[in-house]
PDB file of N, CA, C and O and ligand atoms in Angstrom:
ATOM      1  N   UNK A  25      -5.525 -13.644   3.699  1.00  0.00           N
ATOM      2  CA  UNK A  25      -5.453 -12.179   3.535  1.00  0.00           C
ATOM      3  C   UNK A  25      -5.732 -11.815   2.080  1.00  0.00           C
ATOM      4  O   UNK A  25      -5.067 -12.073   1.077  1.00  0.00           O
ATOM      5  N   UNK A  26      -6.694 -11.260   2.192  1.00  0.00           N
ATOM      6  CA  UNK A  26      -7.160 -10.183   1.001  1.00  0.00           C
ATOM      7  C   UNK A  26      -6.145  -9.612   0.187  1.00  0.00           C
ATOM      8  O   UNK A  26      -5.985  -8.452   0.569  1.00  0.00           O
ATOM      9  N   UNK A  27      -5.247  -9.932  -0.927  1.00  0.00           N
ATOM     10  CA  UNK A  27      -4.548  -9.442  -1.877  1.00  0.00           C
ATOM     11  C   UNK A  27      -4.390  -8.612  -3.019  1.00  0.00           C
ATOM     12  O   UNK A  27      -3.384  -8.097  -3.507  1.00  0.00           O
ATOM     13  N   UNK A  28      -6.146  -8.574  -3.502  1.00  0.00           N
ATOM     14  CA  UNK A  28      -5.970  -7.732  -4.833  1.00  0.00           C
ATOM     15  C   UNK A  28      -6.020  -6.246  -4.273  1.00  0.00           C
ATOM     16  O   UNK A  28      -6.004  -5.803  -3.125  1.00  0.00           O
ATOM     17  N   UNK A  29      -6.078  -5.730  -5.350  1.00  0.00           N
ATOM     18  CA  UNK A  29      -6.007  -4.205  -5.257  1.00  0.00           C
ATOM     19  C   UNK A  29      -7.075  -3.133  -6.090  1.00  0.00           C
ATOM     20  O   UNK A  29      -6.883  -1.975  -6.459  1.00  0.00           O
ATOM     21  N   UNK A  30      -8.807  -4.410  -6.282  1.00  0.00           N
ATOM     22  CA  UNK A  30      -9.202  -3.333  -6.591  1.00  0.00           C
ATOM     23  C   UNK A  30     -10.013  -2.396  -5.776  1.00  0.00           C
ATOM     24  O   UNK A  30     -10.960  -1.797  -6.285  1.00  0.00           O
ATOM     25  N   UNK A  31      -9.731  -2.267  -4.716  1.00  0.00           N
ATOM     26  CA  UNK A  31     -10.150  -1.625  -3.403  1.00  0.00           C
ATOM     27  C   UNK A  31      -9.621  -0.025  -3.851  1.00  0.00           C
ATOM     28  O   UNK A  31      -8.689   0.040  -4.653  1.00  0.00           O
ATOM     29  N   UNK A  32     -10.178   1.151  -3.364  1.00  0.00           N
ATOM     30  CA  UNK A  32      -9.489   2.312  -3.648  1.00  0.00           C
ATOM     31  C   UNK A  32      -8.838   2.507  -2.740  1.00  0.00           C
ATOM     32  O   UNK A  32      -7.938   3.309  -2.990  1.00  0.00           O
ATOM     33  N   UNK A  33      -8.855   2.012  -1.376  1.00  0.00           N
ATOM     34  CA  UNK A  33      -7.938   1.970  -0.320  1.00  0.00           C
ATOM     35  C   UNK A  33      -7.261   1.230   0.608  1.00  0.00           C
ATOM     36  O   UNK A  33      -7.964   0.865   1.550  1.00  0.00           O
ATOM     37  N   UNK A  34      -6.288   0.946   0.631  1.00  0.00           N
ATOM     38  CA  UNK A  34      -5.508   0.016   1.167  1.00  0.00           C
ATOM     39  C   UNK A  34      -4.565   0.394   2.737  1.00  0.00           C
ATOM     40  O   UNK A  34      -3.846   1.390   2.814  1.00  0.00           O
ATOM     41  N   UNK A  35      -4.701  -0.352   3.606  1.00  0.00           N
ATOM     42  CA  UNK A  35      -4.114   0.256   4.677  1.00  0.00           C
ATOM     43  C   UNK A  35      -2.719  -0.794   4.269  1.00  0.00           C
ATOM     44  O   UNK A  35      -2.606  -1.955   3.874  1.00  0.00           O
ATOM     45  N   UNK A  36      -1.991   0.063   4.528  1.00  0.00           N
ATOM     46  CA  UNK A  36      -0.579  -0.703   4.745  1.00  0.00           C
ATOM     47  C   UNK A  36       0.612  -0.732   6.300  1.00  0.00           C
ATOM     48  O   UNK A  36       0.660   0.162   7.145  1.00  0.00           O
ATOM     49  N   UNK A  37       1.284  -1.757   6.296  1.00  0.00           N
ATOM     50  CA  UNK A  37       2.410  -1.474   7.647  1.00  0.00           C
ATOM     51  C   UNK A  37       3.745  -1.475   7.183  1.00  0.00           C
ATOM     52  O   UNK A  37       4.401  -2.503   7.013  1.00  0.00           O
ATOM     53  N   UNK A  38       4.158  -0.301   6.974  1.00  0.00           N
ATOM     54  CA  UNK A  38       5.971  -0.192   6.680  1.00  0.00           C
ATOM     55  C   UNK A  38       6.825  -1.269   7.720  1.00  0.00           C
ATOM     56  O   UNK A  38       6.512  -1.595   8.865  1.00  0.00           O
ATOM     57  N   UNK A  39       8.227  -1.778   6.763  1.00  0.00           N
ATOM     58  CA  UNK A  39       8.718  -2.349   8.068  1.00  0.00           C
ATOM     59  C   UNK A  39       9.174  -1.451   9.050  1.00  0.00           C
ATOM     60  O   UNK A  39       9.644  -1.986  10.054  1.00  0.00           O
ATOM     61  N   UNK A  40       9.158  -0.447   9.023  1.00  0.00           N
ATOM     62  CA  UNK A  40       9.500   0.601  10.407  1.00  0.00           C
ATOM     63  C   UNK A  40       8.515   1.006  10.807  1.00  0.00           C
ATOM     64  O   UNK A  40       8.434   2.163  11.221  1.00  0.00           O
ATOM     65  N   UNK A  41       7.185  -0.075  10.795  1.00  0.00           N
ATOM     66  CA  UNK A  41       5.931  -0.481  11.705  1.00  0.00           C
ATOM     67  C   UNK A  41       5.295   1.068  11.471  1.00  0.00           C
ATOM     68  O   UNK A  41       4.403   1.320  12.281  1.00  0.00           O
ATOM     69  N   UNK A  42       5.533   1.940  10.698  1.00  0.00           N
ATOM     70  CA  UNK A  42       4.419   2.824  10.414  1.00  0.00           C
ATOM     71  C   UNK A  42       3.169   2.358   9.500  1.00  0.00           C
ATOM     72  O   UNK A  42       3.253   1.757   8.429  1.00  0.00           O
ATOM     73  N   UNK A  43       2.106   2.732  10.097  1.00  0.00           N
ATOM     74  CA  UNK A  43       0.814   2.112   9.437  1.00  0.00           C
ATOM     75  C   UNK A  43       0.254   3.525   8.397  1.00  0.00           C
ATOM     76  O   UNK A  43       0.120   4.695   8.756  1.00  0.00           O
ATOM     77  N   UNK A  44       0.059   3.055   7.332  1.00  0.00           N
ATOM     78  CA  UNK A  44      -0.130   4.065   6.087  1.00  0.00           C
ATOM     79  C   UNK A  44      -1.601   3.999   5.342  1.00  0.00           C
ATOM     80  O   UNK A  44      -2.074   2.928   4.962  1.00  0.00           O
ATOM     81  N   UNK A  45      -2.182   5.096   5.199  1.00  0.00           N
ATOM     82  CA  UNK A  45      -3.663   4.680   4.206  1.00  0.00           C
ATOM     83  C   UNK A  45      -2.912   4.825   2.660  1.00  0.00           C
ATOM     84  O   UNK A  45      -2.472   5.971   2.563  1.00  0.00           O
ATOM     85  N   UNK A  46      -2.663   4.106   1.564  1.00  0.00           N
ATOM     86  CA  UNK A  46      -2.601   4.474   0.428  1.00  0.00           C
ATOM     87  C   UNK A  46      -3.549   3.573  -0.390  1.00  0.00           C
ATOM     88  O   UNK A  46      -3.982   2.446  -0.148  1.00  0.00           O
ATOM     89  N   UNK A  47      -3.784   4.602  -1.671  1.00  0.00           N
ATOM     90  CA  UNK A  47      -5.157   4.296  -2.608  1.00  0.00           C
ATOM     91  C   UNK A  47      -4.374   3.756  -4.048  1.00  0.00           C
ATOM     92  O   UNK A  47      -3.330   4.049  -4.630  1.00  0.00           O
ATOM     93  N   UNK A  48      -5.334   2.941  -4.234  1.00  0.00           N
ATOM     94  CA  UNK A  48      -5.400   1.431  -4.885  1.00  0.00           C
ATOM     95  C   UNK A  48      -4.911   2.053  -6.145  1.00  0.00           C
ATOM     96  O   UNK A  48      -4.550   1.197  -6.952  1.00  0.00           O
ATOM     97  N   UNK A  49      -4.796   3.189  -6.533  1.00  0.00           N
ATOM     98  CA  UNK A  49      -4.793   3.000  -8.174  1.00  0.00           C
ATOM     99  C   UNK A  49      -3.552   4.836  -8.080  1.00  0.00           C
ATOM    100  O   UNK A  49      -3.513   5.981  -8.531  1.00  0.00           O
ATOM    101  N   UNK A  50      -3.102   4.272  -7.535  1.00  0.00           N
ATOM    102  CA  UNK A  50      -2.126   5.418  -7.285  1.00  0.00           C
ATOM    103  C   UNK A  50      -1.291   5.381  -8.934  1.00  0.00           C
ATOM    104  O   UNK A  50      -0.909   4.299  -9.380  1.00  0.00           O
ATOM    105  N   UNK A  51      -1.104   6.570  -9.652  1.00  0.00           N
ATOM    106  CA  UNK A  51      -0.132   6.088 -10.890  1.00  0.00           C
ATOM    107  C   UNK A  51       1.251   6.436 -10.806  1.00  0.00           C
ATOM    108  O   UNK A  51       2.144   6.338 -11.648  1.00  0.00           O
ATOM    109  N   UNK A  52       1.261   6.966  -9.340  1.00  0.00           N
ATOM    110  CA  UNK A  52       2.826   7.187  -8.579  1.00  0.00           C
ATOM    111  C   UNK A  52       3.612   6.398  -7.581  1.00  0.00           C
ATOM    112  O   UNK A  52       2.983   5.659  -6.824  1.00  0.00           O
ATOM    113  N   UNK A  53       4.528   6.446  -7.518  1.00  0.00           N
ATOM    114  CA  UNK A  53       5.083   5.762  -6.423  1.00  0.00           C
ATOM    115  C   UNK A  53       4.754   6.139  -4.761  1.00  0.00           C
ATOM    116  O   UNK A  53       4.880   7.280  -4.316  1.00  0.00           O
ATOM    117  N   UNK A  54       4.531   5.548  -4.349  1.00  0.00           N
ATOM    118  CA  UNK A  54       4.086   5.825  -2.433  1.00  0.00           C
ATOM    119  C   UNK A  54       4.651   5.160  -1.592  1.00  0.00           C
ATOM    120  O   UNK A  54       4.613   3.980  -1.242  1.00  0.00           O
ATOM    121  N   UNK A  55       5.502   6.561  -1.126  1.00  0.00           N
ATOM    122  CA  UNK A  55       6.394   6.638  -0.280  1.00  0.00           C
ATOM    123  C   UNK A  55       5.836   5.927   1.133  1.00  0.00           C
ATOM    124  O   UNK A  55       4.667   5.542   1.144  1.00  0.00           O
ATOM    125  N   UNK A  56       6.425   5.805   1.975  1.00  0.00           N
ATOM    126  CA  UNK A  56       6.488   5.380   3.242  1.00  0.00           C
ATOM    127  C   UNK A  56       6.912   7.198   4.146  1.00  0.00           C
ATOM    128  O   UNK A  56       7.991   7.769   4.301  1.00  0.00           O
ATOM    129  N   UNK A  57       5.620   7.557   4.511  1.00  0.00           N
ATOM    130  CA  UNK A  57       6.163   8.985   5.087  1.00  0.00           C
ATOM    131  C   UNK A  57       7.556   9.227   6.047  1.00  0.00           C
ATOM    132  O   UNK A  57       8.363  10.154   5.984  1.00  0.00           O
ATOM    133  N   UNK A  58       7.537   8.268   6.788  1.00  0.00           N
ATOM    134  CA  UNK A  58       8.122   8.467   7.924  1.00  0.00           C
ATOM    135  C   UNK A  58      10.015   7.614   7.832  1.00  0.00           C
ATOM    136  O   UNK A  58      11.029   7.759   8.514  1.00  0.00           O
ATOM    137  N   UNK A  59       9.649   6.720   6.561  1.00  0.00           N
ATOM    138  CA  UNK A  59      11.345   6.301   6.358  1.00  0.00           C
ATOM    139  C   UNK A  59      11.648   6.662   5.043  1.00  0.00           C
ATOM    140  O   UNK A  59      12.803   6.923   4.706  1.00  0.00           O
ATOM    141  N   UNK A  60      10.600   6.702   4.195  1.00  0.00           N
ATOM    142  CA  UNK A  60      10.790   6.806   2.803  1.00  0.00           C
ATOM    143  C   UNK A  60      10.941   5.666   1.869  1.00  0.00           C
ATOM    144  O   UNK A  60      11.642   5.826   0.870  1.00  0.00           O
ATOM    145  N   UNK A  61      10.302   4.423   2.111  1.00  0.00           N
ATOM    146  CA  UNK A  61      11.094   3.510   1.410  1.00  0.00           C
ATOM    147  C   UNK A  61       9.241   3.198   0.997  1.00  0.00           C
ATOM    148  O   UNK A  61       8.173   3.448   1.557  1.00  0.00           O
ATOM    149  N   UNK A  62       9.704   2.475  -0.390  1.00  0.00           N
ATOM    150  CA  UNK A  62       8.621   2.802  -1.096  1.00  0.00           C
ATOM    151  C   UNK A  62       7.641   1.214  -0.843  1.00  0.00           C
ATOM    152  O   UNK A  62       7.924   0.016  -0.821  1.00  0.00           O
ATOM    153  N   UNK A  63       6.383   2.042  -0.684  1.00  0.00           N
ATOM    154  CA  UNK A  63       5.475   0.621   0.100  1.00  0.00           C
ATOM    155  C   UNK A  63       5.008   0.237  -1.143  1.00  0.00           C
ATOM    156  O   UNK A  63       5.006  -0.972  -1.378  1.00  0.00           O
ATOM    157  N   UNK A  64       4.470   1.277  -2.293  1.00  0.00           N
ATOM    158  CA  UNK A  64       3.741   1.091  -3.619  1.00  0.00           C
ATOM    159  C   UNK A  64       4.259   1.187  -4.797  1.00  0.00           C
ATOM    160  O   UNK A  64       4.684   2.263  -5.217  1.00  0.00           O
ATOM    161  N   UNK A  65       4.297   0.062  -5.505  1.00  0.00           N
ATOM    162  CA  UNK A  65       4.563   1.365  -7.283  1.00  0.00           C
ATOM    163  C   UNK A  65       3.462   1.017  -8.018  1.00  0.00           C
ATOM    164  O   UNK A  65       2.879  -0.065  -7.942  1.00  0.00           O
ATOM    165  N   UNK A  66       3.151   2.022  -8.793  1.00  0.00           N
ATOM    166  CA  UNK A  66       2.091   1.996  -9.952  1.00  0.00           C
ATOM    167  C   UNK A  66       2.725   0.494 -11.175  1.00  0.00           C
ATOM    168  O   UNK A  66       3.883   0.086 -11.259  1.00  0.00           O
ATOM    169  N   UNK A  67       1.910   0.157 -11.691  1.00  0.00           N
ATOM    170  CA  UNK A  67       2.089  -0.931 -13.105  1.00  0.00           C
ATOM    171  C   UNK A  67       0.903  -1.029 -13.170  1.00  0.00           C
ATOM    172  O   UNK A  67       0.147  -1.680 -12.449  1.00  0.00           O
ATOM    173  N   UNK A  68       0.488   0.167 -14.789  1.00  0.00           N
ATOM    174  CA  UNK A  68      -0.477  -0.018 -15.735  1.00  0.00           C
ATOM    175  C   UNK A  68      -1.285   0.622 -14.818  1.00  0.00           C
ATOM    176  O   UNK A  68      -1.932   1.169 -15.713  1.00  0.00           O
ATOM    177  N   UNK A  69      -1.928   1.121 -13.596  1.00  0.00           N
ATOM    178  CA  UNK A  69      -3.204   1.458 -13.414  1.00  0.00           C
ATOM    179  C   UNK A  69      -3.140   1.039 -12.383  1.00  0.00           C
ATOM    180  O   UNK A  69      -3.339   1.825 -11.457  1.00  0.00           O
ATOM    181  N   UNK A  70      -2.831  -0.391 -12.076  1.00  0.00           N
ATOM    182  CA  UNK A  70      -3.150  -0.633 -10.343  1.00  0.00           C
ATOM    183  C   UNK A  70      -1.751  -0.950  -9.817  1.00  0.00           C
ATOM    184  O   UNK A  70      -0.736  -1.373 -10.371  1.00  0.00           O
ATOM    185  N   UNK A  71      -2.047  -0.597  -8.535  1.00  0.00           N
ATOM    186  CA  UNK A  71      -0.412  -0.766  -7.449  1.00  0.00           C
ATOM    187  C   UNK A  71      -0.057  -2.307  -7.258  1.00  0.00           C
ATOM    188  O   UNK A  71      -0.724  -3.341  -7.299  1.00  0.00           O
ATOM    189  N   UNK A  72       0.862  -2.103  -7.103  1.00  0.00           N
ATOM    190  CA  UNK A  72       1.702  -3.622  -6.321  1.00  0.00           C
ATOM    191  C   UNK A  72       2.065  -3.348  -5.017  1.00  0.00           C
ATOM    192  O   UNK A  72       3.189  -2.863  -4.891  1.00  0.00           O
ATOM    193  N   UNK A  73       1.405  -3.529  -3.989  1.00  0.00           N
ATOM    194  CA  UNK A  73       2.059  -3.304  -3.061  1.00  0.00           C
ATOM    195  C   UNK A  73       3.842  -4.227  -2.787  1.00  0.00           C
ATOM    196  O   UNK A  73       4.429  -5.123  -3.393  1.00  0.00           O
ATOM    197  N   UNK A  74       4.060  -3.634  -1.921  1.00  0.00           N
ATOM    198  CA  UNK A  74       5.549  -4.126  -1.028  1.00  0.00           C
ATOM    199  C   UNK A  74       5.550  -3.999  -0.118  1.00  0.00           C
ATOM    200  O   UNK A  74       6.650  -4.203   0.397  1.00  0.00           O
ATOM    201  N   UNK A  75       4.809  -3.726   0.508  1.00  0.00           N
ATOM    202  CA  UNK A  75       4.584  -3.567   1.621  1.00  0.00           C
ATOM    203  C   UNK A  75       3.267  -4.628   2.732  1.00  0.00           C
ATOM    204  O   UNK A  75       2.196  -4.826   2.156  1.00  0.00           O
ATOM    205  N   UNK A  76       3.345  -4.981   3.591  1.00  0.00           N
ATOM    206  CA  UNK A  76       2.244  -5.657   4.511  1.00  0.00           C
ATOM    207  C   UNK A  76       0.881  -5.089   4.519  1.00  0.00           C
ATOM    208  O   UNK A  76       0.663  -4.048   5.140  1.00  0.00           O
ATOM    209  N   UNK A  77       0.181  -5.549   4.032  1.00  0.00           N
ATOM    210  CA  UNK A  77      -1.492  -5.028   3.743  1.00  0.00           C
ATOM    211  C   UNK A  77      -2.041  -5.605   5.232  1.00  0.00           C
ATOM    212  O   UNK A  77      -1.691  -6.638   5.802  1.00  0.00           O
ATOM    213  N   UNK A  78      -3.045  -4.564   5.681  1.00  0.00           N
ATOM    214  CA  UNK A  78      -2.952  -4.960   6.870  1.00  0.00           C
ATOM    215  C   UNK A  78      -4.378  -4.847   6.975  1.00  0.00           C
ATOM    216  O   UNK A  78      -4.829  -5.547   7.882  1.00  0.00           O
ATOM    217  N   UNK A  79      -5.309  -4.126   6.275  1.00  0.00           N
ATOM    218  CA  UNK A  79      -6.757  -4.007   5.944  1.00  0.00           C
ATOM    219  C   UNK A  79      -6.931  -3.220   4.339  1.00  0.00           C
ATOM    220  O   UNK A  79      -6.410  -2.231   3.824  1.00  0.00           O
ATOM    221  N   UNK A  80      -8.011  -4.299   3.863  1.00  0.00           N
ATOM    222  CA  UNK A  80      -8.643  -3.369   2.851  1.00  0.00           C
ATOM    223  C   UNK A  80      -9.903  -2.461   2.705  1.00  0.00           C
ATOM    224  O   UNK A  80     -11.017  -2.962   2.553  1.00  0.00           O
ATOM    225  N   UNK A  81      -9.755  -1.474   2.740  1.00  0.00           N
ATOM    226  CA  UNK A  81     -10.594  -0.275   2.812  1.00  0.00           C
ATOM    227  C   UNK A  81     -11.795  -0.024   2.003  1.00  0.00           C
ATOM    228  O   UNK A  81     -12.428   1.022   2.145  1.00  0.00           O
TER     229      UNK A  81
HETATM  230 ZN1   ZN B  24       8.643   3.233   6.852  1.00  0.00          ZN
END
């Protein structure tokens, strides 16, 4: 599985199995819509996900 993040879009799967589009260079934190628990944080420019990458965009 494809890991980096210089993709501008990243599909992700919350563990409360909601599937999310968030973009690669977010300089905010990204939420998980539907529980709130945070799939992304920004460091320096590109995200870290925490979440299960499930396709890169
Ligand atoms: Zn969730």
């Amino acid at each position: 599985m494809e890991r980096k993040t210089k993709s501008k879009f990243l599909k992700v799967r919350c563990k409360c199995k909601n599937e999310q589009i968030i973009f690669g260079k977010s300089s905010s934190k990204v939420k998980c819509l539907v529980c709130g628990k945070t799939l992304a944080e920004s460091t320096g420019g590109k995200i870290k996900v925490k979440s299960r990458i499930l396709e890169v965009l």
